[in-house]
Amino acid sequence: MKHIVVLGSTGSIGTQTLDVVRCQEDMEICALAAGSNIVRLEEQIREFHPKKVAVWEEEKARELRTKVKDLDVCVLSGMEGLLELAVMEEADVLVTAVVGMIGIRPTIEAIKAGKDIALANKETLVTAGHLIMPLAAEKQVKILPVDSEHSAIFQCLQAKKEIRPHKILLTASGGPFRGKKKEDLEKVQLEDALKHPNWAMGKKITIDSSTMVNKGLEVMEARWLFDVKMEQVQVVVQPQSIIHSMVEFDDGAVMAQLGTPDMRLPIQYALTYPDRRYLSGERLDFETLTRITFEKPDMKTFYGLRLAYEAGTVGGTLPTVFNAANERAVSKFLARKIRYPQITEIIQECMRNHQTRKEPTLDEILEIEQETYEFIESRW
Ligand code: NDP
Ligand code: MG
């Protein structure tokens, strides 16, 4: 039996993780965590019978405690709650499907406690990859990528782990505004940005995909996961989202992983690795599929991707500034407080304003996150 903790169980990745677990006889949920959606969390508790759950807001946690008092479940709250879930004795693997930097501390504690990590939360490696990867190696825990691109690369590489990639070809759909120019982006409304052509995802990552900041975060994540330099990761626009990513080897051979845009595949693979299991659902049909096309990313219009390369290359605290600035800017855009192009402008301004520190500790990372938020609040 594999015992699983899901942080962010009520979100897009979280609910799809539970869809996977529901179909596997040898998997069991031992804990779930959410931000505030206690309605969905209660349904999940009644179906999966976790021992512990955590809700971020204490008030909501209290409300949930009354709702589930007929059940044998312990309801925790806040960061303490997340940390307690992360190190649960019986847990084998932690699925980090929360959105934002909130995922870092629970991930670190889980690794220290020897738990494998099924990693969806990309902010974790982007900001603290230099701390997490060595720690995972020391504790001999696996970091299993859930993001479709990183899962694809992982699948391409694992046949011979000792063979290093020459280059990682990270595919991107290009998002809903592919082909648009700077002046077109001025007119973008929230509703337009929330429509992704191929994938159904949480709001924040949907906006990130439209600005290509998501791809930038993925480049930085790939650098840590596969131990390569930033310049070895090349973004390739593949608008149909059929190729989930590719690896080029020293001899020029390129391996790719293809599939329909269904996150349940990378989630399931992270939970069953190294086994592959049956997964129901739509499959690629090569009788009707006629073409797969490629384009170069437009880093002039979508300069958030260029800023990500800069942040990742400089390293230190700069990726944290990039990420925190984006997090806050996106939440302001979602609240209709700033215009669409301001998301990337804010990231650029925050990066310009920052004096990079090398090899930051976890405390320094969290401090820089707060400083970035404060800078944004004082300016926008
Ligand atoms: P969603 O917004 O759909 O879900 C986020 C989840 O995190 C919800 O369960 C939410 O709870 C929970 N949450 C938010 N804040 C807290 C908190 N403070 N404490 C505990 N739980 C919290 O996001 P996604 O599922 O789309 O994305 C999750 C992560 O996975 C992100 O880092 C994203 O970049 C990454 N990812 C997502 C992909 C996708 O296809 N969606 C693909 C690849 C990576 P509540 O519902 O109560 O608010
Ligand atoms: Mg992705």
Short mmCIF file of C-alpha atoms and ligand atoms in Angstrom, two decimals:
data_model
loop_
_atom_site.label_atom_id
_atom_site.label_comp_id
_atom_site.label_asym_id
_atom_site.label_seq_id
_atom_site.Cartn_x
_atom_site.Cartn_y
_atom_site.Cartn_z
CA MET A 1 0.00 0.00 0.00
CA LYS A 2 1.29 3.48 -0.89
CA HIS A 3 0.27 6.15 1.63
CA ILE A 4 -0.19 9.57 0.11
CA VAL A 5 -0.47 13.11 1.46
CA VAL A 6 -1.90 15.72 -0.92
CA LEU A 7 -1.27 19.40 -0.21
CA GLY A 8 -3.70 21.44 -2.31
CA SER A 9 -6.21 18.62 -2.75
CA THR A 10 -9.10 20.90 -3.77
CA GLY A 11 -7.29 22.46 -6.73
CA SER A 12 -6.80 21.37 -10.32
CA ILE A 13 -3.80 19.07 -9.70
CA GLY A 14 -5.15 17.99 -6.31
CA THR A 15 -8.52 16.77 -7.60
CA GLN A 16 -6.85 15.00 -10.53
CA THR A 17 -4.49 13.31 -8.06
CA LEU A 18 -7.52 12.01 -6.21
CA ASP A 19 -8.98 10.83 -9.56
CA VAL A 20 -5.83 8.76 -10.01
CA VAL A 21 -5.85 7.41 -6.44
CA ARG A 22 -9.53 6.47 -6.76
CA CYS A 23 -8.63 4.01 -9.54
CA GLN A 24 -5.68 2.35 -7.74
CA GLU A 25 -6.24 -0.40 -5.22
CA ASP A 26 -2.82 -0.09 -3.62
CA MET A 27 -2.96 3.64 -2.85
CA GLU A 28 -4.41 5.26 0.23
CA ILE A 29 -4.83 8.89 1.23
CA CYS A 30 -3.53 9.63 4.73
CA ALA A 31 -3.85 13.43 4.69
CA LEU A 32 -5.27 16.31 2.64
CA ALA A 33 -4.76 20.07 2.80
CA ALA A 34 -6.58 23.02 1.25
CA GLY A 35 -6.63 26.80 1.49
CA SER A 36 -10.26 27.63 2.23
CA ASN A 37 -12.56 25.43 0.13
CA ILE A 38 -13.98 23.37 2.99
CA VAL A 39 -17.02 22.30 1.00
CA ARG A 40 -14.92 20.30 -1.44
CA LEU A 41 -12.54 19.22 1.31
CA GLU A 42 -15.42 17.76 3.32
CA GLU A 43 -16.55 15.72 0.28
CA GLN A 44 -12.99 14.47 -0.08
CA ILE A 45 -12.77 13.56 3.61
CA ARG A 46 -16.00 11.54 3.36
CA GLU A 47 -14.72 9.69 0.31
CA PHE A 48 -11.04 9.09 1.16
CA HIS A 49 -11.07 8.96 4.99
CA PRO A 50 -7.77 10.74 5.69
CA LYS A 51 -6.49 10.68 9.27
CA LYS A 52 -5.53 14.34 9.21
CA VAL A 53 -6.49 17.37 7.15
CA ALA A 54 -5.26 20.96 7.18
CA VAL A 55 -7.07 24.15 6.20
CA TRP A 56 -5.01 27.31 5.91
CA GLU A 57 -7.47 29.65 7.63
CA GLU A 58 -8.14 28.81 11.28
CA GLU A 59 -11.71 30.10 11.08
CA LYS A 60 -12.48 27.75 8.19
CA ALA A 61 -10.75 24.92 10.06
CA ARG A 62 -13.05 25.51 13.03
CA GLU A 63 -16.07 25.45 10.74
CA LEU A 64 -14.88 22.20 9.17
CA ARG A 65 -14.33 20.60 12.61
CA THR A 66 -18.04 20.99 13.40
CA LYS A 67 -19.05 19.63 10.00
CA VAL A 68 -16.98 16.46 10.32
CA LYS A 69 -17.30 15.78 14.02
CA ASP A 70 -19.02 12.47 13.20
CA LEU A 71 -15.77 11.31 11.60
CA ASP A 72 -12.41 10.25 13.00
CA VAL A 73 -10.33 13.01 11.41
CA CYS A 74 -8.03 15.59 12.94
CA VAL A 75 -8.45 19.11 11.43
CA LEU A 76 -5.36 21.33 11.65
CA SER A 77 -4.67 24.84 10.36
CA GLY A 78 -1.97 27.25 9.17
CA MET A 79 1.65 26.47 8.33
CA GLU A 80 1.84 24.25 11.42
CA GLY A 81 -0.90 22.11 9.94
CA LEU A 82 0.89 21.77 6.60
CA LEU A 83 4.16 20.90 8.34
CA GLU A 84 2.50 18.25 10.50
CA LEU A 85 0.97 16.64 7.42
CA ALA A 86 4.28 16.72 5.58
CA VAL A 87 6.06 14.55 8.15
CA MET A 88 3.31 12.08 9.03
CA GLU A 89 4.81 8.77 10.12
CA GLU A 90 2.76 6.57 7.80
CA ALA A 91 3.17 8.73 4.67
CA ASP A 92 5.33 7.48 1.79
CA VAL A 93 4.87 10.31 -0.66
CA LEU A 94 3.88 13.96 -0.50
CA VAL A 95 2.08 15.47 -3.49
CA THR A 96 2.78 19.22 -3.43
CA ALA A 97 -0.11 20.73 -5.37
CA VAL A 98 -0.50 24.01 -3.50
CA VAL A 99 0.00 27.16 -5.50
CA GLY A 100 2.80 29.55 -4.57
CA MET A 101 5.84 29.69 -2.31
CA ILE A 102 3.77 28.36 0.59
CA GLY A 103 4.86 24.92 -0.68
CA ILE A 104 8.55 25.31 0.17
CA ARG A 105 8.67 24.63 3.90
CA PRO A 106 6.41 21.56 3.90
CA THR A 107 8.46 20.13 1.03
CA ILE A 108 11.74 20.62 2.90
CA GLU A 109 10.36 19.05 6.08
CA ALA A 110 8.96 16.08 4.15
CA ILE A 111 12.34 15.46 2.50
CA LYS A 112 14.04 15.64 5.90
CA ALA A 113 11.55 13.03 7.10
CA GLY A 114 12.47 10.78 4.16
CA LYS A 115 9.28 11.15 2.12
CA ASP A 116 9.33 11.02 -1.66
CA ILE A 117 7.98 14.16 -3.31
CA ALA A 118 5.57 14.21 -6.25
CA LEU A 119 6.28 17.79 -7.18
CA ALA A 120 3.68 19.94 -8.94
CA ASN A 121 4.42 23.19 -7.06
CA LYS A 122 7.03 24.72 -9.34
CA GLU A 123 7.73 27.71 -7.11
CA THR A 124 9.58 25.34 -4.75
CA LEU A 125 12.52 24.51 -7.02
CA VAL A 126 12.53 27.89 -8.73
CA THR A 127 13.26 29.68 -5.47
CA ALA A 128 14.96 27.00 -3.36
CA GLY A 129 16.33 24.45 -5.84
CA HIS A 130 19.87 24.92 -4.50
CA LEU A 131 18.66 23.82 -1.05
CA ILE A 132 16.15 21.15 -2.05
CA MET A 133 18.12 19.11 -4.59
CA PRO A 134 21.20 18.49 -2.37
CA LEU A 135 18.92 17.74 0.59
CA ALA A 136 16.94 15.20 -1.47
CA ALA A 137 20.20 13.55 -2.57
CA GLU A 138 21.44 13.41 1.01
CA LYS A 139 18.19 11.90 2.30
CA GLN A 140 17.93 9.64 -0.77
CA VAL A 141 14.39 10.68 -1.51
CA LYS A 142 12.97 10.90 -4.99
CA ILE A 143 11.72 14.15 -6.48
CA LEU A 144 9.16 12.93 -9.02
CA PRO A 145 8.02 15.63 -11.41
CA VAL A 146 4.28 16.11 -11.94
CA ASP A 147 4.43 19.03 -14.34
CA SER A 148 3.78 17.53 -17.80
CA GLU A 149 6.97 18.90 -19.38
CA HIS A 150 9.24 17.71 -16.59
CA SER A 151 7.52 14.36 -16.46
CA ALA A 152 8.13 14.06 -20.22
CA ILE A 153 11.84 14.83 -19.77
CA PHE A 154 12.02 12.40 -16.83
CA GLN A 155 10.40 9.72 -18.98
CA CYS A 156 12.84 10.38 -21.86
CA LEU A 157 15.86 10.24 -19.55
CA GLN A 158 15.20 7.39 -17.22
CA ALA A 159 16.10 4.52 -19.55
CA LYS A 160 19.75 5.30 -18.88
CA LYS A 161 20.04 7.73 -16.03
CA GLU A 162 23.82 7.93 -16.29
CA ILE A 163 23.55 9.44 -19.79
CA ARG A 164 23.42 13.19 -19.42
CA PRO A 165 21.18 15.27 -21.66
CA HIS A 166 22.99 17.53 -24.12
CA LYS A 167 19.97 19.78 -24.27
CA ILE A 168 16.46 19.88 -22.91
CA LEU A 169 13.80 20.95 -25.39
CA LEU A 170 10.97 22.24 -23.25
CA THR A 171 7.78 22.57 -25.25
CA ALA A 172 5.28 25.40 -24.83
CA SER A 173 1.83 25.87 -26.32
CA GLY A 174 2.47 29.59 -26.65
CA GLY A 175 -0.77 30.26 -24.76
CA PRO A 176 -3.90 32.12 -25.90
CA PHE A 177 -1.94 35.15 -27.19
CA ARG A 178 0.57 33.35 -29.39
CA GLY A 179 1.30 35.48 -32.45
CA LYS A 180 0.13 38.67 -30.77
CA LYS A 181 2.33 41.75 -30.45
CA LYS A 182 2.95 44.17 -27.57
CA GLU A 183 0.20 46.59 -28.62
CA ASP A 184 -2.36 43.72 -28.79
CA LEU A 185 -1.50 42.73 -25.21
CA GLU A 186 -2.48 46.22 -24.01
CA LYS A 187 -6.11 45.32 -24.72
CA VAL A 188 -6.18 41.96 -22.98
CA GLN A 189 -8.96 41.49 -20.42
CA LEU A 190 -8.99 39.02 -17.53
CA GLU A 191 -11.53 36.80 -19.30
CA ASP A 192 -9.25 36.48 -22.36
CA ALA A 193 -6.23 35.54 -20.26
CA LEU A 194 -8.17 32.87 -18.38
CA LYS A 195 -8.85 30.91 -21.58
CA HIS A 196 -6.07 28.41 -22.25
CA PRO A 197 -6.23 26.70 -25.67
CA ASN A 198 -5.22 23.19 -24.53
CA TRP A 199 -5.08 22.69 -20.76
CA ALA A 200 -7.64 23.22 -17.97
CA MET A 201 -5.70 24.47 -14.94
CA GLY A 202 -5.89 26.68 -11.85
CA LYS A 203 -6.27 30.44 -12.42
CA LYS A 204 -2.75 31.49 -11.48
CA ILE A 205 -0.98 29.04 -13.77
CA THR A 206 -3.44 29.83 -16.59
CA ILE A 207 -2.41 33.50 -16.41
CA ASP A 208 1.25 32.43 -16.14
CA SER A 209 0.84 30.38 -19.32
CA SER A 210 -0.57 33.35 -21.18
CA THR A 211 2.42 35.57 -20.27
CA MET A 212 4.89 32.69 -20.81
CA VAL A 213 6.10 33.28 -17.25
CA ASN A 214 4.98 29.71 -16.63
CA LYS A 215 7.48 28.53 -19.22
CA GLY A 216 10.13 30.66 -17.56
CA LEU A 217 9.41 29.03 -14.20
CA GLU A 218 9.58 25.64 -15.91
CA VAL A 219 12.99 26.39 -17.42
CA MET A 220 14.31 27.21 -13.94
CA GLU A 221 12.64 24.12 -12.50
CA ALA A 222 14.14 21.92 -15.23
CA ARG A 223 17.60 23.28 -14.52
CA TRP A 224 17.41 21.95 -10.96
CA LEU A 225 15.55 18.73 -11.62
CA PHE A 226 17.88 17.55 -14.36
CA ASP A 227 21.09 19.25 -13.22
CA VAL A 228 21.75 21.25 -16.38
CA LYS A 229 22.72 24.86 -17.07
CA MET A 230 20.08 27.41 -18.01
CA GLU A 231 21.50 27.65 -21.54
CA GLN A 232 20.99 23.91 -22.02
CA VAL A 233 17.23 24.39 -21.72
CA GLN A 234 15.61 25.59 -24.95
CA VAL A 235 11.96 26.53 -25.22
CA VAL A 236 10.22 25.24 -28.35
CA VAL A 237 6.69 26.39 -29.14
CA GLN A 238 4.54 23.42 -30.15
CA PRO A 239 1.02 24.86 -30.31
CA GLN A 240 -0.93 21.57 -30.33
CA SER A 241 0.54 20.46 -26.95
CA ILE A 242 1.09 16.92 -28.22
CA ILE A 243 4.81 16.72 -27.55
CA HIS A 244 5.18 17.29 -23.82
CA SER A 245 8.94 17.87 -24.06
CA MET A 246 12.09 16.38 -25.58
CA VAL A 247 15.69 15.60 -24.74
CA GLU A 248 18.60 15.90 -27.13
CA PHE A 249 21.61 13.68 -26.40
CA ASP A 250 25.28 14.28 -27.24
CA ASP A 251 25.06 12.30 -30.47
CA GLY A 252 22.17 14.43 -31.71
CA ALA A 253 19.44 11.85 -31.05
CA VAL A 254 16.23 13.46 -29.78
CA MET A 255 13.73 11.59 -27.60
CA ALA A 256 10.23 12.94 -27.04
CA GLN A 257 7.19 12.00 -24.99
CA LEU A 258 3.83 12.50 -26.67
CA GLY A 259 0.30 12.29 -25.39
CA THR A 260 -3.05 14.02 -25.06
CA PRO A 261 -3.13 17.01 -22.70
CA ASP A 262 -4.21 15.06 -19.61
CA MET A 263 -2.44 15.79 -16.33
CA ARG A 264 -3.55 12.48 -14.88
CA LEU A 265 -0.78 10.75 -16.85
CA PRO A 266 2.17 12.60 -15.28
CA ILE A 267 0.43 12.50 -11.87
CA GLN A 268 -0.11 8.75 -12.10
CA TYR A 269 3.42 8.15 -13.37
CA ALA A 270 4.85 10.08 -10.42
CA LEU A 271 2.84 7.87 -8.07
CA THR A 272 3.56 4.51 -9.77
CA TYR A 273 7.13 5.15 -11.01
CA PRO A 274 8.94 3.10 -12.27
CA ASP A 275 5.79 1.14 -13.24
CA ARG A 276 3.34 2.17 -15.89
CA ARG A 277 -0.32 1.37 -15.41
CA TYR A 278 -3.47 1.51 -17.48
CA LEU A 279 -5.07 4.93 -17.67
CA SER A 280 -8.52 5.37 -19.18
CA GLY A 281 -9.32 8.38 -21.32
CA GLU A 282 -8.64 9.86 -24.69
CA ARG A 283 -5.49 8.75 -26.55
CA LEU A 284 -3.55 10.12 -29.48
CA ASP A 285 -5.10 8.90 -32.71
CA PHE A 286 -2.54 8.79 -35.49
CA GLU A 287 -5.24 8.19 -38.08
CA THR A 288 -6.66 11.65 -37.53
CA LEU A 289 -3.59 13.49 -36.26
CA THR A 290 -2.06 15.12 -39.33
CA ARG A 291 0.63 17.44 -38.10
CA ILE A 292 2.72 18.69 -35.25
CA THR A 293 4.23 22.13 -35.80
CA PHE A 294 7.03 24.09 -34.16
CA GLU A 295 7.79 27.78 -33.69
CA LYS A 296 10.41 29.88 -32.00
CA PRO A 297 9.15 31.63 -28.84
CA ASP A 298 8.63 35.38 -29.19
CA MET A 299 10.69 36.61 -26.26
CA LYS A 300 10.35 40.22 -27.34
CA THR A 301 6.60 40.32 -26.84
CA PHE A 302 6.57 37.75 -24.05
CA TYR A 303 9.62 39.15 -22.34
CA GLY A 304 8.68 37.47 -19.05
CA LEU A 305 10.38 34.40 -20.52
CA ARG A 306 13.53 36.39 -21.22
CA LEU A 307 13.47 37.76 -17.65
CA ALA A 308 13.20 34.18 -16.37
CA TYR A 309 16.34 33.22 -18.26
CA GLU A 310 18.06 36.23 -16.73
CA ALA A 311 16.85 35.37 -13.22
CA GLY A 312 17.87 31.73 -13.58
CA THR A 313 21.29 32.57 -15.00
CA VAL A 314 22.12 35.08 -12.27
CA GLY A 315 20.61 32.76 -9.66
CA GLY A 316 20.82 33.45 -5.91
CA THR A 317 17.84 35.48 -4.74
CA LEU A 318 16.85 36.75 -8.20
CA PRO A 319 14.56 33.79 -9.08
CA THR A 320 12.73 34.42 -5.78
CA VAL A 321 12.18 38.05 -6.79
CA PHE A 322 11.00 36.95 -10.24
CA ASN A 323 8.59 34.44 -8.72
CA ALA A 324 7.27 36.60 -5.85
CA ALA A 325 6.78 39.59 -8.15
CA ASN A 326 4.84 37.42 -10.56
CA GLU A 327 2.74 35.87 -7.78
CA ARG A 328 1.70 39.25 -6.43
CA ALA A 329 1.24 40.84 -9.86
CA VAL A 330 -0.98 37.97 -11.02
CA SER A 331 -3.13 38.18 -7.91
CA LYS A 332 -3.52 41.93 -8.54
CA PHE A 333 -4.47 41.24 -12.15
CA LEU A 334 -6.99 38.59 -11.02
CA ALA A 335 -8.46 41.21 -8.67
CA ARG A 336 -8.61 43.63 -11.66
CA LYS A 337 -6.26 46.06 -9.90
CA ILE A 338 -3.65 46.23 -12.66
CA ARG A 339 -3.69 45.93 -16.46
CA TYR A 340 -2.41 42.81 -18.22
CA PRO A 341 0.95 44.19 -19.49
CA GLN A 342 1.74 45.39 -15.98
CA ILE A 343 2.30 41.81 -14.82
CA THR A 344 5.55 41.55 -16.74
CA GLU A 345 6.43 45.22 -16.12
CA ILE A 346 6.18 44.61 -12.37
CA ILE A 347 8.46 41.57 -12.59
CA GLN A 348 11.02 43.62 -14.55
CA GLU A 349 10.89 46.55 -12.11
CA CYS A 350 11.26 44.28 -9.08
CA MET A 351 14.26 42.54 -10.64
CA ARG A 352 15.89 45.90 -11.51
CA ASN A 353 15.36 47.12 -7.97
CA HIS A 354 16.95 44.04 -6.38
CA GLN A 355 20.55 43.48 -5.27
CA THR A 356 21.09 39.77 -5.77
CA ARG A 357 22.49 37.70 -2.92
CA LYS A 358 24.17 34.39 -3.68
CA GLU A 359 23.31 31.05 -2.01
CA PRO A 360 20.41 32.36 0.10
CA THR A 361 19.21 30.38 3.11
CA LEU A 362 15.53 29.47 3.41
CA ASP A 363 14.99 32.39 5.80
CA GLU A 364 16.61 34.78 3.35
CA ILE A 365 14.41 33.47 0.53
CA LEU A 366 11.27 34.04 2.60
CA GLU A 367 12.55 37.48 3.61
CA ILE A 368 13.15 38.47 -0.03
CA GLU A 369 9.67 37.19 -0.88
CA GLN A 370 8.18 39.59 1.72
CA GLU A 371 10.42 42.48 0.62
CA THR A 372 9.27 41.98 -2.96
CA TYR A 373 5.61 42.05 -1.89
CA GLU A 374 6.21 45.22 0.12
CA PHE A 375 7.98 46.89 -2.80
CA ILE A 376 5.02 46.08 -5.04
CA GLU A 377 2.49 47.35 -2.48
CA SER A 378 4.38 50.62 -2.18
CA ARG A 379 4.44 51.16 -5.95
CA TRP A 380 1.30 49.66 -7.50
P1 NDP B 1 -5.24 25.57 -8.05
O1 NDP B 1 -5.37 27.02 -7.84
O2 NDP B 1 -6.25 24.88 -8.87
O3 NDP B 1 -5.19 24.82 -6.64
C1 NDP B 1 -4.37 25.26 -5.59
C2 NDP B 1 -4.59 24.40 -4.38
O4 NDP B 1 -3.78 24.89 -3.31
C3 NDP B 1 -6.03 24.40 -3.87
O5 NDP B 1 -6.31 23.15 -3.32
C4 NDP B 1 -5.97 25.46 -2.79
O6 NDP B 1 -6.99 25.34 -1.82
C5 NDP B 1 -4.62 25.14 -2.19
N1 NDP B 1 -4.05 26.23 -1.42
C6 NDP B 1 -3.89 27.51 -1.78
N2 NDP B 1 -3.33 28.22 -0.80
C7 NDP B 1 -3.15 27.34 0.22
C8 NDP B 1 -2.63 27.46 1.53
N3 NDP B 1 -2.18 28.64 2.00
N4 NDP B 1 -2.58 26.36 2.30
C9 NDP B 1 -3.02 25.18 1.85
N5 NDP B 1 -3.53 25.00 0.62
C10 NDP B 1 -3.59 26.08 -0.17
O7 NDP B 1 -3.76 25.34 -8.63
P2 NDP B 1 -3.23 24.20 -9.60
O8 NDP B 1 -3.70 22.87 -9.15
O9 NDP B 1 -3.46 24.61 -11.00
O10 NDP B 1 -1.66 24.32 -9.37
C11 NDP B 1 -1.01 23.87 -8.19
C12 NDP B 1 0.50 23.90 -8.42
O11 NDP B 1 0.81 22.98 -9.46
C13 NDP B 1 1.03 25.26 -8.88
O12 NDP B 1 2.30 25.47 -8.34
C14 NDP B 1 1.12 25.10 -10.38
O13 NDP B 1 2.12 25.93 -10.93
C15 NDP B 1 1.49 23.64 -10.50
N6 NDP B 1 1.09 23.02 -11.76
C16 NDP B 1 -0.22 22.96 -12.16
C17 NDP B 1 -0.59 22.37 -13.36
C18 NDP B 1 -2.02 22.24 -13.76
O14 NDP B 1 -2.31 21.61 -14.79
N7 NDP B 1 -2.96 22.79 -13.04
C19 NDP B 1 0.43 21.81 -14.25
C20 NDP B 1 1.74 21.85 -13.72
C21 NDP B 1 2.07 22.44 -12.53
P3 NDP B 1 -8.43 26.10 -2.01
O15 NDP B 1 -9.13 25.33 -3.10
O16 NDP B 1 -9.08 25.91 -0.72
O17 NDP B 1 -8.13 27.49 -2.37
MG MG B 2 3.72 22.60 -17.52
#
